[in-house]
Amino acid sequence: MQPIQSVKGMNDILPEEIALWRFAEEKAREIFQRFGYSEIRTPIVEKTELFTRGIGEATDIVEKEMYTFQDKKGRSLTLRPEATASIIRAYIQHQMHVKSHQKKFYLIGPMFRHERPQKGRYRQFHQINVEVFGIDEPMLDAEVMFLACLFLREIGLKEVSLEINSLGCPNCRISFREILQEYLLQYQESLCPDCNRRVYKNPLRCFDCKAPQCKEILSNAPLILDFICDSCNRHFQEVQNFLRELNVEFIINGRMVRGLDYYVKTAFEIVTEHLGAQNAVGGGGRYDGLMKDLGGPDLPGIGFALGMERIILLLKDSAKLQQDNNQMIYCVLLGDRARAEGFKLAQKLRSEGFIVDLSYEDRSAKSQMRTANKMGARMAIIIGDDELSQGVVQLRDMHRSSQWVVEIEELVPELRSILNES
Ligand code: ATP
Ligand code: MG
């Protein structure tokens, strides 16, 4: 029989990799907490309309990337492709604007998009999300970008750059949309089929197109940055001033528009040259009208999402992360009484906080030692029936290849002093 494989584009994260994942996740939690963020977790499945309304009909995500299905009652449900809409839904649903003082949230978890799988692009992937509601000060925009950069720096990713843009407010967009549309329609024949639709539905989206002929046309297109209103411009200038005060380096990229419709004013992306075609590690921006559009209070919002898989790929490349010193103790049990007593001893050591594994099977000393070695155990405790009757065990330091006899009574302090040293 053919063994069953995982769904295409959905990956297992194997134990060898988990250390990197946990390192990144724990660092994120620690830093976000320092900046006053609270964790939120929302369901992986939501009603489809949350995303069609929230993300925008004319976006790649809603047009072609969502995992949408009907449940047994015929309701349309979708595996979340991003987290912002879900977090806003939860905020509104639990009336957090009146019931709590929480404004800053983070969420770490899986997202789903039906895309062509390739390096750095999968169908189930994981994001670290940050969202702040109710504050529209440029100071916050700068701090949110600083936070994303700080996190990446603290986990050791230095070769990333921050690109920023202002997408203006809905008012600036009305006039710009026409200007851009007029420009693009001159080249209508050369635009790809997708952009031919976008020109009418949402011309700003054309900036996101990866087709070479469209990129060429867009390289000379008018930029929204040159058309934003005074108030948006002032906001953008202040954001830049605060970034400078925080010593955050940035590049202004007038062509960066982001893949979701809801962004206004500040938009940003963090990119790297080390990931090939998938050059964005993360991105975000301001989405001031979104909460109201989703039926909630008219509160501004800003946030970002970082892609975990891309971060892990970069961490693996930079190979800066040292595995934790192995602290494992492996019990080698020889003989029936030793197996029974050793089993109890292993539980006792675990209750003392040691990391302990043992051979459950009755195997030769050589084979058990080989396992201890393969697992990278730091210490082995060798317990035989003869030793037990004298109230002792053998202790072996696997790193130093030295071995000696220890009284069972002395085992805990002895192990503690050796493992604390290393
Ligand atoms: P891209 O242009 O690479 O498709 P995006 O604009 O669709 O990215 P966002 O919606 O901004 O991505 O999501 C934020 C981050 O999540 C991305 O920068 C990326 O690191 C990660 N990400 C997005 N889609 C995927 C995917 N299919 N597989 C792995 N990571 C992804
Ligand atoms: Mg995408």
Short mmCIF file of N, CA, C and O and ligand atoms in Angstrom, two decimals, residues 61 65 113 115 121, ligand 2:
data_model
loop_
_atom_site.label_atom_id
_atom_site.label_comp_id
_atom_site.label_asym_id
_atom_site.label_seq_id
_atom_site.Cartn_x
_atom_site.Cartn_y
_atom_site.Cartn_z
N ILE A 61 -5.26 37.40 -2.78
CA ILE A 61 -5.70 36.47 -1.74
C ILE A 61 -7.15 36.06 -1.97
O ILE A 61 -7.48 34.89 -2.05
N GLU A 65 -6.48 32.76 -3.78
CA GLU A 65 -5.65 32.00 -2.85
C GLU A 65 -6.37 31.40 -1.65
O GLU A 65 -5.77 30.72 -0.84
N ARG A 113 -2.88 29.67 2.22
CA ARG A 113 -3.14 30.30 0.92
C ARG A 113 -2.83 29.29 -0.17
O ARG A 113 -1.78 28.64 -0.13
N GLU A 115 -1.36 28.76 -3.10
CA GLU A 115 -0.40 29.35 -4.04
C GLU A 115 0.45 28.23 -4.61
O GLU A 115 0.43 27.11 -4.10
N ARG A 121 7.50 29.74 -0.09
CA ARG A 121 6.08 29.95 -0.39
C ARG A 121 5.36 28.60 -0.26
O ARG A 121 5.67 27.67 -0.98
MG MG B 2 1.25 36.73 -1.70
#
